[in-house]
PDB file of C-alpha atoms in Angstrom:
ATOM      1  CA  MET I   1      -0.197   0.067  -0.063  1.00  0.00           C
ATOM      2  CA  ASN I   2       1.672   3.109  -1.060  1.00  0.00           C
ATOM      3  CA  LEU I   3       1.078   6.342   0.842  1.00  0.00           C
ATOM      4  CA  ILE I   4      -1.257   8.275  -1.783  1.00  0.00           C
ATOM      5  CA  PHE I   5      -3.774   5.505  -0.511  1.00  0.00           C
ATOM      6  CA  VAL I   6      -2.703   6.061   3.561  1.00  0.00           C
ATOM      7  CA  ILE I   7      -3.410   9.497   3.330  1.00  0.00           C
ATOM      8  CA  ALA I   8      -6.330   8.858   0.922  1.00  0.00           C
ATOM      9  CA  LEU I   9      -8.011   6.821   3.191  1.00  0.00           C
ATOM     10  CA  SER I  10      -7.591   9.559   6.212  1.00  0.00           C
ATOM     11  CA  VAL I  11      -8.482  12.554   4.495  1.00  0.00           C
ATOM     12  CA  ALA I  12     -10.736  11.078   2.740  1.00  0.00           C
ATOM     13  CA  PHE I  13     -12.485  10.514   6.337  1.00  0.00           C
ATOM     14  CA  VAL I  14     -13.087   7.034   4.840  1.00  0.00           C
ATOM     15  CA  ALA I  15     -11.013   4.998   7.321  1.00  0.00           C
ATOM     16  CA  VAL I  16     -13.961   2.815   7.881  1.00  0.00           C
ATOM     17  CA  ALA I  17     -14.382  -0.480   6.671  1.00  0.00           C
ATOM     18  CA  THR I  18     -16.176   0.054   2.979  1.00  0.00           C
ATOM     19  CA  PRO I  19     -14.796  -0.175  -0.465  1.00  0.00           C
ATOM     20  CA  LEU I  20     -14.234   2.769  -1.874  1.00  0.00           C
ATOM     21  CA  ASP I  21     -13.727   3.496  -5.432  1.00  0.00           C
ATOM     22  CA  LEU I  22     -11.531   7.105  -5.132  1.00  0.00           C
ATOM     23  CA  ASN I  23     -11.924   9.095  -8.788  1.00  0.00           C
ATOM     24  CA  GLU I  24      -8.970  10.108 -10.303  1.00  0.00           C
ATOM     25  CA  ASP I  25      -9.626  13.763 -10.256  1.00  0.00           C
ATOM     26  CA  ILE I  26      -9.728  13.097  -6.209  1.00  0.00           C
ATOM     27  CA  ILE I  27      -6.103  10.354  -6.317  1.00  0.00           C
ATOM     28  CA  LYS I  28      -4.846  13.299  -8.390  1.00  0.00           C
ATOM     29  CA  LEU I  29      -5.587  16.245  -5.731  1.00  0.00           C
ATOM     30  CA  ILE I  30      -4.373  14.148  -2.991  1.00  0.00           C
ATOM     31  CA  LYS I  31      -1.329  12.802  -4.110  1.00  0.00           C
ATOM     32  CA  GLN I  32      -0.339  16.486  -5.589  1.00  0.00           C
ATOM     33  CA  HIS I  33      -0.537  17.731  -1.700  1.00  0.00           C
ATOM     34  CA  ASP I  34       0.963  14.595  -0.414  1.00  0.00           C
ATOM     35  CA  GLU I  35       4.357  15.670  -2.430  1.00  0.00           C
ATOM     36  CA  PHE I  36       4.234  19.195  -1.339  1.00  0.00           C
ATOM     37  CA  CYS I  37       3.249  18.129   2.210  1.00  0.00           C
ATOM     38  CA  THR I  38       6.114  15.794   2.357  1.00  0.00           C
ATOM     39  CA  LYS I  39       8.167  17.985   1.831  1.00  0.00           C
ATOM     40  CA  GLU I  40       7.158  20.974   3.546  1.00  0.00           C
ATOM     41  CA  ASN I  41       7.223  19.583   6.717  1.00  0.00           C
ATOM     42  CA  HIS I  42      10.549  17.769   5.982  1.00  0.00           C
ATOM     43  CA  LEU I  43       8.788  14.069   6.213  1.00  0.00           C
ATOM     44  CA  SER I  44      11.980  11.241   6.607  1.00  0.00           C
ATOM     45  CA  ASP I  45      11.465   7.792   5.353  1.00  0.00           C
ATOM     46  CA  LYS I  46      11.328   6.978   8.889  1.00  0.00           C
ATOM     47  CA  GLU I  47       8.126   8.201   9.284  1.00  0.00           C
ATOM     48  CA  ILE I  48       6.530   7.672   6.086  1.00  0.00           C
ATOM     49  CA  ALA I  49       7.573   4.158   6.926  1.00  0.00           C
ATOM     50  CA  LYS I  50       5.414   4.109  10.289  1.00  0.00           C
ATOM     51  CA  LEU I  51       2.863   5.809   8.223  1.00  0.00           C
ATOM     52  CA  LYS I  52       2.355   3.481   5.424  1.00  0.00           C
ATOM     53  CA  VAL I  53       2.341   0.664   8.735  1.00  0.00           C
ATOM     54  CA  LYS I  54      -0.222   3.049  10.855  1.00  0.00           C
ATOM     55  CA  ASP I  55       2.698   2.628  13.473  1.00  0.00           C
ATOM     56  CA  PHE I  56       1.251   5.844  15.300  1.00  0.00           C
ATOM     57  CA  SER I  57       3.608   5.802  18.753  1.00  0.00           C
ATOM     58  CA  SER I  58       5.768   8.929  19.236  1.00  0.00           C
ATOM     59  CA  PRO I  59       4.612  11.126  16.657  1.00  0.00           C
ATOM     60  CA  SER I  60       6.978  13.752  15.302  1.00  0.00           C
ATOM     61  CA  ASP I  61       6.050  17.120  14.968  1.00  0.00           C
ATOM     62  CA  ASN I  62       6.936  17.079  11.314  1.00  0.00           C
ATOM     63  CA  LEU I  63       4.621  13.709  11.182  1.00  0.00           C
ATOM     64  CA  LYS I  64       0.884  15.550  12.633  1.00  0.00           C
ATOM     65  CA  CYS I  65       2.639  18.794  10.269  1.00  0.00           C
ATOM     66  CA  PHE I  66       2.281  16.895   7.533  1.00  0.00           C
ATOM     67  CA  ILE I  67      -1.131  14.998   8.560  1.00  0.00           C
ATOM     68  CA  ASN I  68      -2.164  18.764   9.445  1.00  0.00           C
ATOM     69  CA  CYS I  69      -1.225  20.231   5.948  1.00  0.00           C
ATOM     70  CA  THR I  70      -2.692  17.485   4.079  1.00  0.00           C
ATOM     71  CA  LEU I  71      -5.810  17.967   5.345  1.00  0.00           C
ATOM     72  CA  GLU I  72      -5.748  21.877   5.176  1.00  0.00           C
ATOM     73  CA  LYS I  73      -4.886  21.317   1.805  1.00  0.00           C
ATOM     74  CA  ILE I  74      -7.894  19.486   0.879  1.00  0.00           C
ATOM     75  CA  GLY I  75      -9.907  21.592   2.563  1.00  0.00           C
ATOM     76  CA  ALA I  76     -11.107  18.812   5.489  1.00  0.00           C
ATOM     77  CA  LEU I  77      -9.859  21.375   7.742  1.00  0.00           C
ATOM     78  CA  LYS I  78      -9.127  24.901   9.081  1.00  0.00           C
ATOM     79  CA  ASN I  79      -7.010  26.534  11.788  1.00  0.00           C
ATOM     80  CA  GLY I  80      -8.130  22.878  13.370  1.00  0.00           C
ATOM     81  CA  VAL I  81     -11.104  22.877  12.733  1.00  0.00           C
ATOM     82  CA  ILE I  82     -13.633  20.189  10.246  1.00  0.00           C
ATOM     83  CA  GLN I  83     -14.429  21.703   7.393  1.00  0.00           C
ATOM     84  CA  GLU I  84     -18.125  20.016   7.469  1.00  0.00           C
ATOM     85  CA  ASP I  85     -19.709  21.768   5.332  1.00  0.00           C
ATOM     86  CA  HIS I  86     -16.588  20.892   2.389  1.00  0.00           C
ATOM     87  CA  VAL I  87     -16.255  17.209   3.433  1.00  0.00           C
ATOM     88  CA  LEU I  88     -19.899  16.480   3.321  1.00  0.00           C
ATOM     89  CA  HIS I  89     -19.489  18.262  -0.855  1.00  0.00           C
ATOM     90  CA  VAL I  90     -16.013  16.521  -1.198  1.00  0.00           C
ATOM     91  CA  PHE I  91     -16.315  13.260   0.095  1.00  0.00           C
ATOM     92  CA  GLY I  92     -20.244  12.755   0.750  1.00  0.00           C
ATOM     93  CA  PRO I  93     -20.884  10.973  -2.827  1.00  0.00           C
ATOM     94  CA  LEU I  94     -17.860   8.421  -2.402  1.00  0.00           C
ATOM     95  CA  ILE I  95     -19.400   7.087   0.982  1.00  0.00           C
ATOM     96  CA  GLY I  96     -21.960   8.602   1.807  1.00  0.00           C
ATOM     97  CA  GLU I  97     -23.319  12.065   4.080  1.00  0.00           C
ATOM     98  CA  GLU I  98     -24.407  10.030   6.986  1.00  0.00           C
ATOM     99  CA  THR I  99     -21.039   8.102   7.437  1.00  0.00           C
ATOM    100  CA  ILE I 100     -19.213  11.396   7.024  1.00  0.00           C
ATOM    101  CA  ARG I 101     -21.776  12.482  10.063  1.00  0.00           C
ATOM    102  CA  LYS I 102     -21.374   9.750  11.732  1.00  0.00           C
ATOM    103  CA  ILE I 103     -17.355  10.045  11.652  1.00  0.00           C
ATOM    104  CA  ILE I 104     -17.162  14.101  12.612  1.00  0.00           C
ATOM    105  CA  SER I 105     -19.542  13.331  15.833  1.00  0.00           C
ATOM    106  CA  LYS I 106     -16.738  10.863  16.849  1.00  0.00           C
ATOM    107  CA  CYS I 107     -14.024  12.507  16.413  1.00  0.00           C
ATOM    108  CA  GLY I 108     -14.783  16.492  15.579  1.00  0.00           C
ATOM    109  CA  HIS I 109     -14.555  16.988  18.874  1.00  0.00           C
ATOM    110  CA  LEU I 110     -11.041  16.230  19.258  1.00  0.00           C
ATOM    111  CA  LYS I 111      -8.433  19.160  20.061  1.00  0.00           C
ATOM    112  CA  GLY I 112      -4.863  18.406  20.677  1.00  0.00           C
ATOM    113  CA  LYS I 113      -2.147  21.440  21.777  1.00  0.00           C
ATOM    114  CA  SER I 114      -1.559  22.658  18.131  1.00  0.00           C
ATOM    115  CA  ASP I 115      -3.382  22.777  14.806  1.00  0.00           C
ATOM    116  CA  CYS I 116      -1.181  19.557  14.329  1.00  0.00           C
ATOM    117  CA  ASP I 117      -1.998  17.774  17.087  1.00  0.00           C
ATOM    118  CA  THR I 118      -5.641  18.558  16.175  1.00  0.00           C
ATOM    119  CA  ALA I 119      -5.146  17.027  12.882  1.00  0.00           C
ATOM    120  CA  PHE I 120      -2.519  13.649  13.883  1.00  0.00           C
ATOM    121  CA  LYS I 121      -5.647  13.184  17.041  1.00  0.00           C
ATOM    122  CA  LEU I 122      -8.284  13.014  14.197  1.00  0.00           C
ATOM    123  CA  HIS I 123      -6.417  11.006  11.785  1.00  0.00           C
ATOM    124  CA  GLU I 124      -5.352   8.621  14.561  1.00  0.00           C
ATOM    125  CA  CYS I 125      -9.511   8.426  15.827  1.00  0.00           C
ATOM    126  CA  LEU I 126     -10.438   7.554  11.685  1.00  0.00           C
ATOM    127  CA  GLU I 127      -7.691   4.622  11.965  1.00  0.00           C
ATOM    128  CA  LYS I 128      -9.836   3.524  15.592  1.00  0.00           C
ATOM    129  CA  LEU I 129     -12.936   3.743  13.692  1.00  0.00           C
ATOM    130  CA  LYS I 130     -11.879   1.543  11.442  1.00  0.00           C
ATOM    131  CA  HIS I 131     -13.372  -1.200  13.699  1.00  0.00           C
ATOM    132  CA  ASP I 132     -16.287   0.386  14.918  1.00  0.00           C
ATOM    133  CA  ALA I 133     -19.659  -1.464  13.018  1.00  0.00           C
ATOM    134  CA  SER I 134     -21.767   1.791  13.960  1.00  0.00           C
ATOM    135  CA  ILE I 135     -20.030   3.698  11.040  1.00  0.00           C
TER     136      ILE I 135
END
């Protein structure tokens, strides 16, 4: 599984166990921002490898800010706040508005010490929801 797909699952708020066919425009958008955010946040190969295997132990600030950068670039987050209308508009057709609303209700309240920390907490919450049968 490549990093683009890992990030696509998280930023698309689809870290749930439902099959998904991301359209090419969304994959292209995520890939473009993924590359920018990797460079912008000086993400190391070790950090990328940890993200690929979903190892969230001892996350670096670079990793947290990479996730924040990607979420902000696609419009899912702004200043640490989920942009619910945008997320519903862009990703609702892919996984359903009801699913997105459930995910936001379970994860949207999370706040960290910084925007980067908040983004990481959201990412971590999304990963945990993969095993939540109520989503």
